[in-house]
Short mmCIF file of C-alpha atoms in Angstrom, two decimals:
data_model
loop_
_atom_site.label_atom_id
_atom_site.label_comp_id
_atom_site.label_asym_id
_atom_site.label_seq_id
_atom_site.Cartn_x
_atom_site.Cartn_y
_atom_site.Cartn_z
CA UNK M 25 -4.78 83.56 7.02
CA UNK M 26 -5.88 79.99 6.32
CA UNK M 27 -8.02 78.00 8.70
CA UNK M 28 -9.30 74.43 8.63
CA UNK M 29 -12.90 73.73 7.67
CA UNK M 30 -15.03 73.78 10.84
CA UNK M 31 -16.33 70.27 10.30
CA UNK M 32 -19.10 70.06 12.89
CA UNK M 33 -20.55 73.46 11.98
CA UNK M 34 -20.36 72.71 8.26
CA UNK M 35 -22.26 69.45 8.85
CA UNK M 36 -24.96 71.20 10.87
CA UNK M 37 -25.23 74.07 8.38
CA UNK M 38 -25.88 71.64 5.53
CA UNK M 39 -28.21 69.22 7.29
CA UNK M 40 -29.99 70.68 10.32
CA UNK M 41 -32.97 72.02 8.38
CA UNK M 42 -33.51 68.63 6.71
CA UNK M 43 -34.07 66.77 9.97
CA UNK M 44 -37.39 65.50 11.26
CA UNK M 45 -35.76 64.08 14.39
CA UNK M 46 -32.88 66.33 15.37
CA UNK M 47 -30.97 64.34 17.95
CA UNK M 48 -27.80 66.13 16.98
CA UNK M 49 -28.94 69.29 18.80
CA UNK M 50 -26.62 70.23 21.67
CA UNK M 51 -28.73 72.80 23.54
CA UNK M 52 -31.13 71.78 26.26
CA UNK M 53 -34.65 71.94 24.77
CA UNK M 54 -34.94 75.64 23.95
CA UNK M 55 -37.47 77.86 25.71
CA UNK M 56 -39.80 80.43 24.18
CA UNK M 57 -39.78 83.99 25.43
CA UNK M 58 -43.17 83.32 27.02
CA UNK M 59 -41.64 80.41 28.94
CA UNK M 60 -38.67 82.56 29.93
CA UNK M 61 -40.83 85.30 31.44
CA UNK M 62 -42.97 82.70 33.21
CA UNK M 63 -39.88 81.10 34.76
CA UNK M 64 -38.56 84.52 35.77
CA UNK M 65 -41.89 85.64 37.25
CA UNK M 66 -41.69 88.79 35.13
CA UNK M 67 -44.28 90.59 33.05
CA UNK M 68 -43.48 90.26 29.39
CA UNK M 69 -45.69 93.25 28.59
CA UNK M 70 -43.96 95.52 31.09
CA UNK M 71 -40.52 94.43 29.90
CA UNK M 72 -41.19 95.09 26.23
CA UNK M 73 -43.12 98.28 26.95
CA UNK M 74 -40.09 99.69 28.73
CA UNK M 75 -37.68 98.32 26.12
CA UNK M 76 -39.68 99.80 23.24
CA UNK M 77 -39.07 103.29 24.64
CA UNK M 78 -35.29 102.90 24.63
CA UNK M 79 -33.22 104.25 21.79
CA UNK M 80 -31.49 101.45 19.89
CA UNK M 81 -27.95 102.62 20.55
CA UNK M 82 -24.98 100.33 21.09
CA UNK M 83 -25.30 98.12 24.12
CA UNK M 84 -23.14 98.67 27.19
CA UNK M 85 -19.62 98.57 25.76
CA UNK M 86 -18.22 96.18 28.37
CA UNK M 87 -21.50 94.36 28.92
CA UNK M 88 -24.72 95.00 30.86
CA UNK M 89 -23.67 95.26 34.52
CA UNK M 90 -26.91 93.76 35.81
CA UNK M 91 -26.30 90.75 33.60
CA UNK M 92 -22.63 90.47 34.58
CA UNK M 93 -23.51 90.69 38.27
CA UNK M 94 -25.73 87.63 37.85
CA UNK M 95 -23.11 85.79 35.78
CA UNK M 96 -20.53 86.41 38.52
CA UNK M 97 -22.70 84.37 40.92
CA UNK M 98 -21.87 81.27 38.86
CA UNK M 99 -18.32 81.44 40.25
CA UNK M 100 -16.67 81.71 43.67
CA UNK M 101 -14.07 84.40 43.01
CA UNK M 102 -15.29 86.47 40.06
CA UNK M 103 -16.67 90.02 40.16
CA UNK M 104 -18.39 92.15 37.55
CA UNK M 105 -15.15 93.58 36.14
CA UNK M 106 -13.74 90.08 35.59
CA UNK M 107 -16.41 89.37 32.93
CA UNK M 108 -16.75 90.58 29.36
CA UNK M 109 -19.75 89.68 27.18
CA UNK M 110 -19.35 88.28 23.67
CA UNK M 111 -21.29 87.18 20.61
CA UNK M 112 -22.01 83.67 21.87
CA UNK M 113 -19.49 81.16 23.17
CA UNK M 114 -18.09 80.85 19.65
CA UNK M 115 -17.29 84.55 19.76
CA UNK M 116 -15.80 84.14 23.23
CA UNK M 117 -13.52 81.27 22.20
CA UNK M 118 -12.36 83.14 19.12
CA UNK M 119 -11.78 86.42 20.96
CA UNK M 120 -9.82 84.83 23.81
CA UNK M 121 -7.57 82.77 21.54
CA UNK M 122 -7.16 85.67 19.09
CA UNK M 123 -6.06 87.82 22.05
CA UNK M 124 -3.59 85.37 23.59
CA UNK M 125 -1.97 83.34 20.81
CA UNK M 126 0.81 84.56 18.52
CA UNK M 127 2.82 82.84 15.77
CA UNK M 128 5.22 80.20 17.08
CA UNK M 129 3.54 80.06 20.50
CA UNK M 130 3.25 76.56 21.93
CA UNK M 131 -0.34 75.51 22.59
CA UNK M 132 -1.75 72.24 23.90
CA UNK M 133 -5.33 71.20 23.20
CA UNK M 134 -7.35 68.10 23.98
CA UNK M 135 -9.12 66.17 21.20
CA UNK M 136 -11.94 65.32 20.72
CA UNK M 137 -13.33 68.72 21.58
CA UNK M 138 -14.92 71.74 19.93
CA UNK M 139 -12.68 72.40 16.94
CA UNK M 140 -12.15 76.09 17.71
CA UNK M 141 -9.81 75.14 20.56
CA UNK M 142 -7.13 73.80 18.23
CA UNK M 143 -7.91 75.10 14.74
CA UNK M 144 -7.93 78.77 15.77
CA UNK M 145 -4.45 78.63 17.39
CA UNK M 146 -3.17 76.70 14.36
CA UNK M 147 -4.51 79.41 12.05
CA UNK M 148 -2.45 82.03 13.90
CA UNK M 149 0.72 80.02 13.40
CA UNK M 150 0.92 78.45 16.84
CA UNK M 151 2.60 75.09 17.33
CA UNK M 152 -0.32 73.01 18.59
CA UNK M 153 0.21 69.67 20.32
CA UNK M 154 -2.81 67.40 20.62
CA UNK M 155 -3.55 65.50 23.82
CA UNK M 156 -5.72 62.63 22.64
CA UNK M 157 -8.64 61.70 24.89
CA UNK M 158 -9.48 58.02 24.60
CA UNK M 159 -12.49 55.85 25.16
CA UNK M 160 -10.34 53.52 27.30
CA UNK M 161 -9.55 56.41 29.69
CA UNK M 162 -13.19 57.58 29.71
CA UNK M 163 -12.17 60.62 27.66
CA UNK M 164 -10.36 62.19 30.61
CA UNK M 165 -6.99 63.95 30.24
CA UNK M 166 -3.96 61.82 31.12
CA UNK M 167 -1.87 64.00 33.43
CA UNK M 168 1.35 62.07 32.85
CA UNK M 169 1.05 62.63 29.10
CA UNK M 170 0.12 66.28 29.57
CA UNK M 171 3.28 66.89 31.63
CA UNK M 172 5.40 65.70 28.72
CA UNK M 173 3.59 68.10 26.34
CA UNK M 174 4.39 71.35 28.17
CA UNK M 175 7.50 73.42 28.75
CA UNK M 176 8.44 77.02 29.46
CA UNK M 177 7.36 77.95 25.89
CA UNK M 178 3.78 76.74 26.40
CA UNK M 179 1.49 79.76 26.17
CA UNK M 180 -1.96 78.18 26.53
CA UNK M 181 -3.43 74.83 27.52
CA UNK M 182 -6.94 74.41 26.09
CA UNK M 183 -9.49 72.09 27.67
CA UNK M 184 -13.25 71.63 27.47
CA UNK M 185 -15.07 70.74 30.68
CA UNK M 186 -17.64 69.21 30.48
CA UNK M 187 -16.42 67.81 27.21
CA UNK M 188 -18.16 68.16 23.88
CA UNK M 189 -18.74 65.64 22.27
CA UNK M 190 -18.21 62.95 24.93
CA UNK M 191 -19.95 64.35 28.01
CA UNK M 192 -16.91 63.54 30.16
CA UNK M 193 -16.56 65.62 33.33
CA UNK M 194 -13.04 66.09 34.69
CA UNK M 195 -12.93 65.15 38.39
CA UNK M 196 -11.84 67.96 40.71
CA UNK M 197 -8.60 66.21 41.64
CA UNK M 198 -7.65 65.85 37.97
CA UNK M 199 -8.70 69.43 37.25
CA UNK M 200 -6.43 70.66 40.04
CA UNK M 201 -3.67 68.52 38.56
CA UNK M 202 -4.07 70.27 35.21
CA UNK M 203 -3.92 73.62 37.00
CA UNK M 204 -0.64 72.65 38.66
CA UNK M 205 0.83 71.59 35.31
CA UNK M 206 -0.17 74.93 33.78
CA UNK M 207 1.18 76.82 36.78
CA UNK M 208 4.50 74.95 36.59
CA UNK M 209 5.24 76.50 33.19
CA UNK M 210 3.32 79.77 33.61
CA UNK M 211 0.78 78.90 30.91
CA UNK M 212 -2.75 80.18 30.66
CA UNK M 213 -5.38 77.50 31.21
CA UNK M 214 -8.27 78.16 28.84
CA UNK M 215 -11.45 76.19 29.44
CA UNK M 216 -14.65 76.12 27.42
CA UNK M 217 -17.28 75.52 30.14
CA UNK M 218 -20.50 76.00 28.17
CA UNK M 219 -22.04 72.77 29.55
CA UNK M 220 -21.11 73.46 33.18
CA UNK M 221 -23.98 72.83 35.68
CA UNK M 222 -25.67 70.18 33.48
CA UNK M 223 -24.35 67.36 35.65
CA UNK M 224 -25.95 64.05 36.48
CA UNK M 225 -25.33 64.51 40.20
CA UNK M 226 -25.97 67.36 42.60
CA UNK M 227 -23.06 69.50 43.75
CA UNK M 228 -21.07 72.55 42.75
CA UNK M 229 -19.04 72.00 39.55
CA UNK M 230 -15.65 73.62 40.01
CA UNK M 231 -14.53 76.19 37.47
CA UNK M 232 -10.97 76.69 36.24
CA UNK M 233 -11.34 80.42 36.84
CA UNK M 234 -11.69 79.84 40.59
CA UNK M 235 -8.82 77.36 40.78
CA UNK M 236 -6.09 79.21 38.91
CA UNK M 237 -4.88 82.80 38.76
CA UNK M 238 -4.24 82.42 35.01
CA UNK M 239 -7.49 80.58 34.33
CA UNK M 240 -9.76 81.87 31.57
CA UNK M 241 -13.22 80.41 31.02
CA UNK M 242 -16.08 80.73 28.56
CA UNK M 243 -19.80 80.38 29.18
CA UNK M 244 -22.97 81.15 27.23
CA UNK M 245 -26.74 81.39 27.29
CA UNK M 246 -27.10 78.69 24.62
CA UNK M 247 -26.62 75.25 26.16
CA UNK M 248 -27.26 75.50 29.89
CA UNK M 249 -29.89 78.25 29.67
CA UNK M 250 -31.71 77.09 26.50
CA UNK M 251 -31.44 80.50 24.81
CA UNK M 252 -29.18 80.03 21.79
CA UNK M 253 -31.22 82.62 19.90
CA UNK M 254 -29.74 85.39 22.04
CA UNK M 255 -26.21 84.76 20.72
CA UNK M 256 -24.79 85.87 24.04
CA UNK M 257 -21.69 84.46 25.75
CA UNK M 258 -18.94 85.64 28.05
CA UNK M 259 -15.31 85.35 29.04
CA UNK M 260 -14.35 85.38 32.73
CA UNK M 261 -10.84 85.72 34.14
CA UNK M 262 -9.14 87.21 37.19
CA UNK M 263 -5.94 87.72 35.21
CA UNK M 264 -5.51 91.44 34.46
CA UNK M 265 -2.99 90.96 31.67
CA UNK M 266 -5.27 88.55 29.82
CA UNK M 267 -8.29 90.83 30.28
CA UNK M 268 -6.39 93.86 28.97
CA UNK M 269 -5.46 91.93 25.83
CA UNK M 270 -9.00 90.66 25.38
CA UNK M 271 -10.45 94.17 25.68
CA UNK M 272 -7.88 95.53 23.23
CA UNK M 273 -8.75 92.93 20.60
CA UNK M 274 -12.48 93.10 21.30
CA UNK M 275 -12.60 96.68 20.01
CA UNK M 276 -11.76 95.32 16.56
CA UNK M 277 -14.51 92.72 16.24
CA UNK M 278 -17.27 93.30 18.79
CA UNK M 279 -17.56 96.86 20.20
CA UNK M 280 -20.62 95.75 22.18
CA UNK M 281 -23.20 93.00 22.29
CA UNK M 282 -26.82 93.67 21.37
CA UNK M 283 -28.80 95.77 23.82
CA UNK M 284 -31.88 93.54 23.45
CA UNK M 285 -29.87 90.31 23.74
CA UNK M 286 -28.27 91.46 26.98
CA UNK M 287 -31.55 92.69 28.45
CA UNK M 288 -33.21 89.33 27.82
CA UNK M 289 -30.14 87.48 29.09
CA UNK M 290 -30.35 89.50 32.31
CA UNK M 291 -33.96 88.34 32.75
CA UNK M 292 -32.83 84.74 32.27
CA UNK M 293 -29.89 85.03 34.64
CA UNK M 294 -32.16 86.47 37.33
CA UNK M 295 -34.08 83.18 37.07
CA UNK M 296 -31.02 80.97 36.70
CA UNK M 297 -31.94 78.67 39.59
CA UNK M 298 -35.32 77.85 38.04
CA UNK M 299 -33.87 77.40 34.56
CA UNK M 300 -31.10 75.17 35.88
CA UNK M 301 -33.64 73.08 37.80
CA UNK M 302 -35.71 72.67 34.63
CA UNK M 303 -32.73 71.78 32.49
CA UNK M 304 -31.08 69.46 35.02
CA UNK M 305 -34.34 67.50 35.11
CA UNK M 306 -34.39 67.25 31.32
CA UNK M 307 -30.79 66.04 30.95
CA UNK M 308 -31.13 63.49 33.75
CA UNK M 309 -34.42 62.04 32.53
CA UNK M 310 -33.30 62.00 28.90
CA UNK M 311 -29.95 60.40 29.67
CA UNK M 312 -31.82 57.64 31.50
CA UNK M 313 -33.78 57.05 28.28
CA UNK M 314 -30.61 56.97 26.21
CA UNK M 315 -28.81 54.72 28.70
CA UNK M 316 -31.62 52.17 28.69
CA UNK M 317 -31.71 52.25 24.89
CA UNK M 318 -27.95 51.61 24.61
CA UNK M 319 -28.19 48.74 27.11
CA UNK M 320 -30.81 47.04 24.97
CA UNK M 321 -29.20 47.62 21.57
CA UNK M 322 -26.67 44.92 20.59
CA UNK M 323 -24.76 47.04 18.06
CA UNK M 324 -24.19 50.19 20.13
CA UNK M 325 -21.92 51.17 23.00
CA UNK M 326 -20.73 54.34 24.71
CA UNK M 327 -18.96 55.83 27.67
CA UNK M 328 -21.89 57.11 29.68
CA UNK M 329 -21.65 60.92 29.89
CA UNK M 330 -21.34 62.52 33.32
CA UNK M 331 -22.37 66.02 32.32
CA UNK M 332 -23.61 68.12 29.44
CA UNK M 333 -26.00 67.18 26.66
CA UNK M 334 -23.94 65.03 24.30
CA UNK M 335 -22.32 61.60 24.01
CA UNK M 336 -20.33 59.64 21.46
CA UNK M 337 -22.25 56.56 20.39
CA UNK M 338 -20.13 53.78 18.88
CA UNK M 339 -21.76 51.49 16.35
CA UNK M 340 -20.69 48.07 15.01
CA UNK M 341 -21.24 48.92 11.36
CA UNK M 342 -18.32 49.01 8.94
CA UNK M 343 -19.20 52.30 7.29
CA UNK M 344 -17.56 55.74 7.50
CA UNK M 345 -19.45 57.86 9.99
CA UNK M 346 -20.32 60.63 7.52
CA UNK M 347 -21.76 58.15 5.03
CA UNK M 348 -23.68 56.48 7.88
CA UNK M 349 -25.18 59.76 9.09
CA UNK M 350 -26.04 60.95 5.56
CA UNK M 351 -27.81 57.67 4.79
CA UNK M 352 -29.60 57.73 8.16
CA UNK M 353 -30.88 61.26 7.54
CA UNK M 354 -32.00 60.54 3.99
CA UNK M 355 -33.87 57.36 4.89
CA UNK M 356 -35.31 58.18 8.33
CA UNK M 357 -35.14 61.93 8.92
CA UNK M 358 -32.90 61.34 11.96
CA UNK M 359 -29.97 63.73 12.33
CA UNK M 360 -26.76 62.78 14.15
CA UNK M 361 -23.28 64.30 13.84
CA UNK M 362 -20.57 62.09 12.30
CA UNK M 363 -17.70 61.14 14.56
CA UNK M 364 -15.39 62.23 11.74
CA UNK M 365 -16.24 65.83 12.69
CA UNK M 366 -14.24 65.10 15.86
CA UNK M 367 -11.58 62.90 14.24
CA UNK M 368 -13.28 59.73 15.52
CA UNK M 369 -14.75 56.94 13.40
CA UNK M 370 -17.44 54.26 13.76
CA UNK M 371 -19.26 56.62 16.09
CA UNK M 372 -21.40 59.73 16.05
CA UNK M 373 -22.38 62.49 18.45
CA UNK M 374 -25.88 62.41 19.82
CA UNK M 375 -27.55 65.29 21.61
CA UNK M 376 -29.96 63.85 24.15
CA UNK M 377 -31.40 67.02 25.75
CA UNK M 378 -34.02 67.68 23.09
CA UNK M 379 -37.75 67.14 23.41
CA UNK M 380 -38.29 63.77 25.11
CA UNK M 381 -40.63 62.35 22.44
CA UNK M 382 -38.31 63.44 19.65
CA UNK M 383 -35.45 61.63 21.40
CA UNK M 384 -37.47 58.43 21.82
CA UNK M 385 -38.68 58.40 18.22
CA UNK M 386 -35.24 59.26 16.87
CA UNK M 387 -33.61 56.43 18.84
CA UNK M 388 -36.26 53.94 17.72
CA UNK M 389 -35.66 54.81 14.08
CA UNK M 390 -31.89 54.70 14.57
CA UNK M 391 -32.09 51.19 16.03
CA UNK M 392 -34.24 49.91 13.16
CA UNK M 393 -31.97 51.57 10.61
CA UNK M 394 -28.91 49.75 11.97
CA UNK M 395 -30.80 46.44 12.09
CA UNK M 396 -31.52 46.84 8.37
CA UNK M 397 -27.88 47.69 7.65
CA UNK M 398 -26.62 44.67 9.59
CA UNK M 399 -29.09 42.28 7.99
CA UNK M 400 -28.21 43.49 4.48
CA UNK M 401 -24.45 43.57 5.02
CA UNK M 402 -21.99 40.75 5.29
CA UNK M 403 -19.31 42.95 6.82
CA UNK M 404 -20.22 44.10 10.33
CA UNK M 405 -17.24 44.94 12.53
#
């Protein structure tokens, strides 16, 4: 089986450790275990004392039920048996698509998005049609175009809400429109929701799994809960046929998640309201910093993100995005992700939910770097 190079992960693998100012990071500023236990109001000593007496067997095969009970509270219609834990959201995306997609199946995916959503189906021999999200349409799916992309052979429609890398949040009316399109042809609607709840406004963010009987969603502890080190994600669906297939395939590549990972995730999920309050404050304050910076920089523009931790910054420099980001890193220590990783050019993905001072310093150095490029070049766009 051949699969395309995972461009964004390859870029991060090669460059993340070189950065002094990592404003490519997509998680909300990660917490320590000490901070986690403080937020949860739990004794770290008691937790680890009890854990140290447990035999290190496999974890719960279908996932820690205490953890899954807390995860279910993130949705309106999901119960414990509608959730299966996975090795991160990457493992969840792979498992779900591996379980559902067969050669010659018709699949629709939005782009730009996380590359798994189209490269994995392609690797299994699916016929993937790409629904291009555009800056002019604020990176929201065009329902009229989507209708022309589907038919009775469409097996899965893949979306990402909130969107990575753009930070676009699909309005509820549009989301319901996508559901109706999927329902009209009997397709699964698969949605990567790992940035859900990191919105710029208060209110309940609707989930595909609550809106559609064939909805399948993915979440994780990494982005929203600042615990990427746990490598713990999940798939949620009310559809019994999809869940049976997922469980069948999961036996081949997962068996169970780590006992320690799930125990710590359960502590975090018990304190989800406090963690979400902390992280909502970070993304709102940091986006205000980024927004003010963009407004005052003559060579930059963007579609202001509505949710999540990332945005696509467009820059008026006539240089391929990978060359731009490599030069920026080498000369300033600032790490961004090239737009080419998402099949976009003259832009790059920024992650603005990092430490506030790191964001400010990284942006300052980015602005000065572009000023030097412009002043030394006779070919700005």
